[in-house]
Coordinates of C-alpha atoms in Angstrom, one line a residue:
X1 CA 31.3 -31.9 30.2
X2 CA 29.6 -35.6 29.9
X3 CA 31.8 -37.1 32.4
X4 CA 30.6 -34.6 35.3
X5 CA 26.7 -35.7 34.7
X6 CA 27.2 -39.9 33.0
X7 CA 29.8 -40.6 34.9
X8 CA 28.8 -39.5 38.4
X9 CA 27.0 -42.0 40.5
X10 CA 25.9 -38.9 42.3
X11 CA 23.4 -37.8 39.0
X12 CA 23.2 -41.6 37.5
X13 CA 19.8 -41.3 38.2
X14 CA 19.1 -38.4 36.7
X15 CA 21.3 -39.1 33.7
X16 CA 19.6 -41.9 32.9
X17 CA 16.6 -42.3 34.4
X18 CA 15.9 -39.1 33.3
X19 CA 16.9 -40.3 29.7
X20 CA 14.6 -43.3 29.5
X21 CA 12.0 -40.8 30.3
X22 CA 12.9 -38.5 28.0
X23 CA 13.1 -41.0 25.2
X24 CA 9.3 -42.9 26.2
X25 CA 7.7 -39.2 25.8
X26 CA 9.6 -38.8 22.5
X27 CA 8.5 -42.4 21.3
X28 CA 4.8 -41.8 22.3
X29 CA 4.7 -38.4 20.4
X30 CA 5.9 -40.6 17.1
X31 CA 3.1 -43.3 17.4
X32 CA 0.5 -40.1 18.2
X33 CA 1.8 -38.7 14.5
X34 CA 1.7 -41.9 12.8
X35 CA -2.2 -41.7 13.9
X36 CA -2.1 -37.9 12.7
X37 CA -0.9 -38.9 9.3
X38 CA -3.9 -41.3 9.0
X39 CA -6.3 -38.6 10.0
X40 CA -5.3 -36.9 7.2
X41 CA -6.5 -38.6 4.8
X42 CA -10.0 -39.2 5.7
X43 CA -10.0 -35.8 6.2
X44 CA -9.0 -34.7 3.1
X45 CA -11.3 -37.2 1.2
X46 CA -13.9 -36.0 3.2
X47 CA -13.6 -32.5 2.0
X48 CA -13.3 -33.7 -1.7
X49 CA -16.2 -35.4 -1.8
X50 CA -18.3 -32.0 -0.1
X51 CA -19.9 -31.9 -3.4
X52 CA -21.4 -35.5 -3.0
X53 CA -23.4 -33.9 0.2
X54 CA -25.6 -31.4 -1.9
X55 CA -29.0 -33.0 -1.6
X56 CA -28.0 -33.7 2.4
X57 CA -25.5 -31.1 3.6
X58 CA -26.6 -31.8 7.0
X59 CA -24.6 -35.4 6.4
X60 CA -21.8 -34.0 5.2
X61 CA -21.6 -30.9 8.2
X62 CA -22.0 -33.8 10.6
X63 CA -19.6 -36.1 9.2
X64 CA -17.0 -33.1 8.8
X65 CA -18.0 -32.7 12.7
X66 CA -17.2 -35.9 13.7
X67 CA -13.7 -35.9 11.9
X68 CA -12.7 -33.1 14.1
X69 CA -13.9 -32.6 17.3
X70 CA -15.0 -36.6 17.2
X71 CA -18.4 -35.5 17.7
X72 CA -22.0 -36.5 16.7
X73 CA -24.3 -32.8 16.0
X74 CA -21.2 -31.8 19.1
X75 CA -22.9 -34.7 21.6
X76 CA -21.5 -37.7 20.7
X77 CA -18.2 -39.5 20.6
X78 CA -17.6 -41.5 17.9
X79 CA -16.6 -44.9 18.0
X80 CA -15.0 -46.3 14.6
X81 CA -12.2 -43.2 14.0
X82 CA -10.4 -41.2 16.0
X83 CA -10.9 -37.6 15.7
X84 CA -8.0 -34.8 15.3
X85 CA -9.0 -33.2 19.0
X86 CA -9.1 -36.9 20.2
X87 CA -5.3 -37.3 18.6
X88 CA -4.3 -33.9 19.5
X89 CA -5.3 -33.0 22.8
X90 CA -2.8 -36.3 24.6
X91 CA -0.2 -34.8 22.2
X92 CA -0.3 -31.1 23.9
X93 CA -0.6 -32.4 27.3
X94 CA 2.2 -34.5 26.6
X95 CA 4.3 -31.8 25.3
X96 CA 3.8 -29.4 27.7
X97 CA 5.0 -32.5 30.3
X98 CA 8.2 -33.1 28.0
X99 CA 8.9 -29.4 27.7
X100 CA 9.0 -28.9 31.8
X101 CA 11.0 -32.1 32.3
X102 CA 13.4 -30.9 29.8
X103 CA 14.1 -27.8 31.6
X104 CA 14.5 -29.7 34.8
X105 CA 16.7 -32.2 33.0
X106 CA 18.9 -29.6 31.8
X107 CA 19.3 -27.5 34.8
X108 CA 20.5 -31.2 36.6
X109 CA 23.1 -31.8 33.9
X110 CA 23.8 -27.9 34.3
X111 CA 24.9 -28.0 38.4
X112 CA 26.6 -31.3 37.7
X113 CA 28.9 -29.6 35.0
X114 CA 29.1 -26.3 37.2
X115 CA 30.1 -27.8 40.6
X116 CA 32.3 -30.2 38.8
X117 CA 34.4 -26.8 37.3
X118 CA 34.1 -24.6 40.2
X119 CA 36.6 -26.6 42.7
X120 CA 38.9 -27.3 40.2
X121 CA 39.1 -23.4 39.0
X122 CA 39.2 -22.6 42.5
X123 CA 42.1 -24.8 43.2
X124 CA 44.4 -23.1 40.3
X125 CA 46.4 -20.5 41.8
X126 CA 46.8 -19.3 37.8
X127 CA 43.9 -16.8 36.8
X128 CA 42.2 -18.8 33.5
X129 CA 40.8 -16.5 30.6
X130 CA 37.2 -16.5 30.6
X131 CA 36.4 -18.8 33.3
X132 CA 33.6 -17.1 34.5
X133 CA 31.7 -17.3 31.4
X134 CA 32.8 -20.8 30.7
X135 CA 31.4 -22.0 34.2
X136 CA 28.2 -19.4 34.0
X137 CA 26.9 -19.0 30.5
X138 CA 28.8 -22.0 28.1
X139 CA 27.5 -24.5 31.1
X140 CA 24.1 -23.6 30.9
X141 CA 24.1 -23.3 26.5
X142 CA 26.2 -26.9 26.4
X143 CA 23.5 -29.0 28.6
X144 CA 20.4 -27.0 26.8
X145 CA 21.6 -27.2 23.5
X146 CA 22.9 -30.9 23.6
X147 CA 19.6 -32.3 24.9
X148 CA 17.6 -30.7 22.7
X149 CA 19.7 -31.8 19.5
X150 CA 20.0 -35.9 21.2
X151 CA 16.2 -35.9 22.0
X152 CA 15.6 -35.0 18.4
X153 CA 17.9 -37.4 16.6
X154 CA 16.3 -39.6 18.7
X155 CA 12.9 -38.3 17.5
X156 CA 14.3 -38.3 13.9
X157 CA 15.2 -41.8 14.3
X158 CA 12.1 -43.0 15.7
X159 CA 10.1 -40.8 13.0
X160 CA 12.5 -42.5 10.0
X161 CA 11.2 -46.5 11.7
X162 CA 7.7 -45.3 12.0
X163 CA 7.1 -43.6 8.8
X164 CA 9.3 -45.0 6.4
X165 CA 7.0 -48.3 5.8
X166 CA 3.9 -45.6 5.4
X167 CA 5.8 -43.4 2.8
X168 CA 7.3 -46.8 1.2
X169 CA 3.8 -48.0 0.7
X170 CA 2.6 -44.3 -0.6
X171 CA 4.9 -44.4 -3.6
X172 CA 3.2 -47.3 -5.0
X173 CA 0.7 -44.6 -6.3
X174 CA 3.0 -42.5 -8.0
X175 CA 2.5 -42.1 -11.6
X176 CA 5.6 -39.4 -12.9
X177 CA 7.9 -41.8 -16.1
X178 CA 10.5 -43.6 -14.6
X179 CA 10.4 -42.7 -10.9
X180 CA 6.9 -45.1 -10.5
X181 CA 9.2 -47.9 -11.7
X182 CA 11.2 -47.7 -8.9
X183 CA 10.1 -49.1 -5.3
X184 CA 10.1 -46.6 -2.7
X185 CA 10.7 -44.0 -5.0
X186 CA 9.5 -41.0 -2.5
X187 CA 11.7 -42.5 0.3
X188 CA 14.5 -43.0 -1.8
X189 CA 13.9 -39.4 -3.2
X190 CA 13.8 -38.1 0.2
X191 CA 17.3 -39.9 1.6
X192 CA 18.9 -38.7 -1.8
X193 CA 18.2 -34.7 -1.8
X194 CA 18.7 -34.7 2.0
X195 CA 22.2 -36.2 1.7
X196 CA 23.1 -33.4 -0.9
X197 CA 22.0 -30.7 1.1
X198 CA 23.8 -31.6 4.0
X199 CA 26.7 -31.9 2.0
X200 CA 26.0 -28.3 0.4
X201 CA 25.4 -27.1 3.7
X202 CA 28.8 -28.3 5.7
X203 CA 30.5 -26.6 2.6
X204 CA 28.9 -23.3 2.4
X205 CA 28.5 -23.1 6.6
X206 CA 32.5 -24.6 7.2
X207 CA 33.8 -20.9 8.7
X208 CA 30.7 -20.2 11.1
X209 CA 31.5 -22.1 13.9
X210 CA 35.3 -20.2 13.6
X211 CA 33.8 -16.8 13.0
X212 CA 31.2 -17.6 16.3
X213 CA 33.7 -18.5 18.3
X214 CA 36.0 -15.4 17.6
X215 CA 32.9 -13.5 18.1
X216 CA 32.4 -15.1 21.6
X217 CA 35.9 -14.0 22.4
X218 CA 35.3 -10.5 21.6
X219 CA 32.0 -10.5 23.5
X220 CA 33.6 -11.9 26.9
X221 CA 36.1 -9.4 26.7
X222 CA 33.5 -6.5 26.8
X223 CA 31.5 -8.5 29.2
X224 CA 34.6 -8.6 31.6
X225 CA 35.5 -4.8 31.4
X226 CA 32.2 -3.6 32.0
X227 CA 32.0 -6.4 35.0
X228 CA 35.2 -4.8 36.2
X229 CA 34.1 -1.3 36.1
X230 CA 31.0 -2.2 38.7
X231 CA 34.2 -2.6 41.4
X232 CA 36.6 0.3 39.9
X233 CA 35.4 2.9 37.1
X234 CA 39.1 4.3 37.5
X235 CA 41.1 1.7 36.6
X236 CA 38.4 0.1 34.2
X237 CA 35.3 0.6 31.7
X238 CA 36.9 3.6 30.5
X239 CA 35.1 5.0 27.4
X240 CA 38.2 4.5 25.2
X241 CA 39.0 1.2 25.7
X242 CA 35.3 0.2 25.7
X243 CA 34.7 1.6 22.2
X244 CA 37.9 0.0 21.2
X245 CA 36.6 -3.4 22.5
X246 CA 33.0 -3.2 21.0
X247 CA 34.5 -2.0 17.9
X248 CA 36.0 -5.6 17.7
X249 CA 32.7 -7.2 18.6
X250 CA 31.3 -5.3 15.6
X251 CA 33.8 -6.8 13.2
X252 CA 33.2 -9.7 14.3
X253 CA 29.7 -9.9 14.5
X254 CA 29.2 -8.1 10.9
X255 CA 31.7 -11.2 9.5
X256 CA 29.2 -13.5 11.3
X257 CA 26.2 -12.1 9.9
X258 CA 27.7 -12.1 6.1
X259 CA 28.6 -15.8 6.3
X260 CA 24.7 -16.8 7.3
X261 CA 23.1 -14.5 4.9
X262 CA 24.6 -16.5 1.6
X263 CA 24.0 -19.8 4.2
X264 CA 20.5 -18.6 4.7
X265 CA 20.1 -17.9 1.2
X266 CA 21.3 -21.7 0.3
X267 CA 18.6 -22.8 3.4
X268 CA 15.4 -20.9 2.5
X269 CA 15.2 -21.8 -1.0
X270 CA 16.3 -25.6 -0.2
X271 CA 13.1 -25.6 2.2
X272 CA 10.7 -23.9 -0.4
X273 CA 11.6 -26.4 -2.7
X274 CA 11.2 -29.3 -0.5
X275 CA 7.7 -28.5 1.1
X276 CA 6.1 -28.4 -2.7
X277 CA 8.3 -31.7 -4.0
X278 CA 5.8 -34.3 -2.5
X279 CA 3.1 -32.4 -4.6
X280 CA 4.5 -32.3 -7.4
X281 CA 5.5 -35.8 -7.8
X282 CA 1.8 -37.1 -6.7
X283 CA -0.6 -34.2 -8.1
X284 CA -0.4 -36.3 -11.5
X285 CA -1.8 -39.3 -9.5
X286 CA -4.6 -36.8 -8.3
X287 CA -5.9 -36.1 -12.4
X288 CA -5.3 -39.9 -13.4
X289 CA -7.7 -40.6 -10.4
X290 CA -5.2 -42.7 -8.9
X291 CA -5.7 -40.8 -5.5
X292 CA -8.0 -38.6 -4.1
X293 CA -7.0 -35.5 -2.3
X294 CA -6.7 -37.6 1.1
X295 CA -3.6 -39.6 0.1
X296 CA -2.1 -36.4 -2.2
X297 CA -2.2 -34.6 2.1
X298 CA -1.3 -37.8 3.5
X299 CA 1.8 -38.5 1.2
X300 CA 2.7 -34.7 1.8
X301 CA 3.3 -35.4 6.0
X302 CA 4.7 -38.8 5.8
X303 CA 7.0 -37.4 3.5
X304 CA 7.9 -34.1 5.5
X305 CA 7.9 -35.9 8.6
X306 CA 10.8 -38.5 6.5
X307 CA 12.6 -36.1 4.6
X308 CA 12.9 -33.8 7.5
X309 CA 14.3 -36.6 10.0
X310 CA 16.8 -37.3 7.2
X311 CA 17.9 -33.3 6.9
X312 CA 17.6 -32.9 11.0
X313 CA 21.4 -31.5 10.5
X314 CA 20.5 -29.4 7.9
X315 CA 17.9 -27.4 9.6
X316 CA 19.2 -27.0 12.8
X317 CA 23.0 -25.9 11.7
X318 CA 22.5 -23.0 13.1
X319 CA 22.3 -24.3 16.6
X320 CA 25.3 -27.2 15.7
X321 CA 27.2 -24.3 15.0
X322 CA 27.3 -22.7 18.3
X323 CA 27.4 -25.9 20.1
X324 CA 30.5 -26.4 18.0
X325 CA 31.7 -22.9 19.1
X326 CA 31.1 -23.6 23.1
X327 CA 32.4 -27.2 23.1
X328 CA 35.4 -26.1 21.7
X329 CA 35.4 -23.2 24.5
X330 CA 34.6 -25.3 27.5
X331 CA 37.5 -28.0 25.8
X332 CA 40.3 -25.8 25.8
X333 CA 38.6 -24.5 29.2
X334 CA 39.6 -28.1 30.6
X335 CA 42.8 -28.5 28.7
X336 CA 43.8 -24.9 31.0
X337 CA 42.6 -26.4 33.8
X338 CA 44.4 -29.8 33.7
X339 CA 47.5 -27.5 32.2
X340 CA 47.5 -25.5 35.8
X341 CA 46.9 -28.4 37.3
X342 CA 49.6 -30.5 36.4
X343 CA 52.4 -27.4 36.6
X344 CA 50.7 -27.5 40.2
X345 CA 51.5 -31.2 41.3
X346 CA 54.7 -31.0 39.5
X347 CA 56.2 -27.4 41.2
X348 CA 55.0 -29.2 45.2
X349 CA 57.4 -32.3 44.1
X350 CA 60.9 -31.9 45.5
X351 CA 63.7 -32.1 43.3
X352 CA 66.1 -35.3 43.7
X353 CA 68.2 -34.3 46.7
X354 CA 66.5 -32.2 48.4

């Protein structure tokens, strides 16, 4: 699975070349909403302070003007402060870049895993259980779902560095009893209640990636009927034998669907919880006049952007559990394929005296 795309000096380049692209775009998209955070609180203090525009609300329309589109009455660029269409408009161009090298990216480690299968299966004389999906469909779901999870621990990683010191530096204006005595408080807050709901969630998820990997099973063996009754509706796809076969996916797929209810249950409440918790530790600071409403918005994205690199795992567990499902498919796809392959080389080796 890695070996056929990291390992080949065939796709090195794109492996790794690739990569280090990859990883810039992700590194420049950090330091574009490290700028973003800024913005937010000028923003936001711009806005409280509307009411100080009442004998000139052309100041304060033109100001508000400036802060968003980075223009002066819509003709002139401003100089001191970046503006959000300033910050945002390299950020979409960039991710529309990212997204269509990603594809590309995936479909190279895709042919390298493909064509690395196909003469081995070929080469078995032994017919192998689902091969055609493993070399067709788990290919393709591996290399797209493994990028996308390593570009963004990568992105989580590179968010933690850049926004750590600006969430660090944010909690020296918190004002709750006993948690303002405490440095860092919101990013040691944020590392704490991610830890235990990661923890939560590995308990309450454990039988998914079982249950979606029986359910895969049942799936390829309707798949493979039906594909079979395209050549030969005598022998195969017979109405009996399909109902019996979907009946199993059924089972299985109402057993899935039970398990993530009570998992969504646990995640959806977790996430309501979170998206309020940097308000309600900092809205005191708001009536003490410790902040104005610019750092209370600002606090609230460094700390999402921190707490959600530290529960990456958490929110995508949906997706690690069906990459758990087809690595352990495509693994005991390759253990069949050595297995033939050995009882191969072994049954062509004459026995001692022959």
């Amino acid at each position: 699975m890695f070996h056929s795309f990291f390992k080949s000096k065939e796709w090195a380049l794109w492996a790794y070349g690739g990569g280090i692209i990859l990883l810039s775009i992700v590194w420049v998209q950090v330091q574009i909403s490290v700028i973003l955070n800024k913005w937010y609180e000028r923003f936001y203090d711009l806005l409280q302070k509307a009411g100080d525009f009442k004998d000139n609300p052309e100041e304060g329309i033109r100001q508000f003007y400036e802060t968003v589109f980075g223009l002066k009455y819509l003709s002139t660029w401003i100089s001191e402060d970046l503006s959000f269409l300033v910050i945002a408009m390299p950020f979409v161009l960039l991710s529309v870049f990212a997204n269509w090298f990603t594809r590309i990216y995936v479909l190279r480690w895709r042919e390298a895993m493909t064509f690395n299968f196909i003469p081995r299966w070929r080469s078995v004389k032994k017919e192998i259980e689902g091969a055609s999906q493993r070399i067709q469909e788990d290919c393709h779901r591996f290399a797209v779902i493994v990028e996308h999870l390593g570009t963004d621990i990568v992105n989580s990683l590179l968010t933690l560095i850049a926004f750590i010191p600006i969430l660090w530096t944010l909690s020296e204006k918190v004002e709750i009893p006993y948690i303002k005595d405490i440095d860092g408080s919101l990013v040691w807050l944020s590392l704490i209640v991610s830890i235990g709901g990661i923890a939560t969630s590995w308990i309450i998820g454990s039988k998914l990636p079982g249950i979606e990997y029986d359910r895969q099973k049942t799936e390829a063996a309707f798949r493979k009927d039906l594909v079979l009754g395209e050549e030969d509706k005598v022998k195969f796809a017979q109405p009996n034998n399909l109902l019996a076969l979907f009946t199993g996916v059924k089972f299985n797929a109402h057993r899935l669907y039970r398990h993530y209810s009570y998992f969504d249950l646990w995640r959806y409440s977790y996430k309501q919880l979170m998206s309020v918790a940097p308000l309600i530790i900092m809205g005191p600071s708001l009536f003490t006049q410790t902040i104005l409403l610019g750092v209370l918005m600002q606090t609230a994205n460094a700390y999402g952007q921190v707490h959600g690199s530290f529960s990456y795992f958490l929110d995508n567990w949906t997706i690690i559990t069906e990459l758990r499902s087809i690595y352990k498919r495509l693994h005991e796809f390759e253990n069949n394929l050595r297995k033939h392959e050995k009882e191969q080389v072994a049954s062509t080796i004459p026995e001692a005296g022959e």
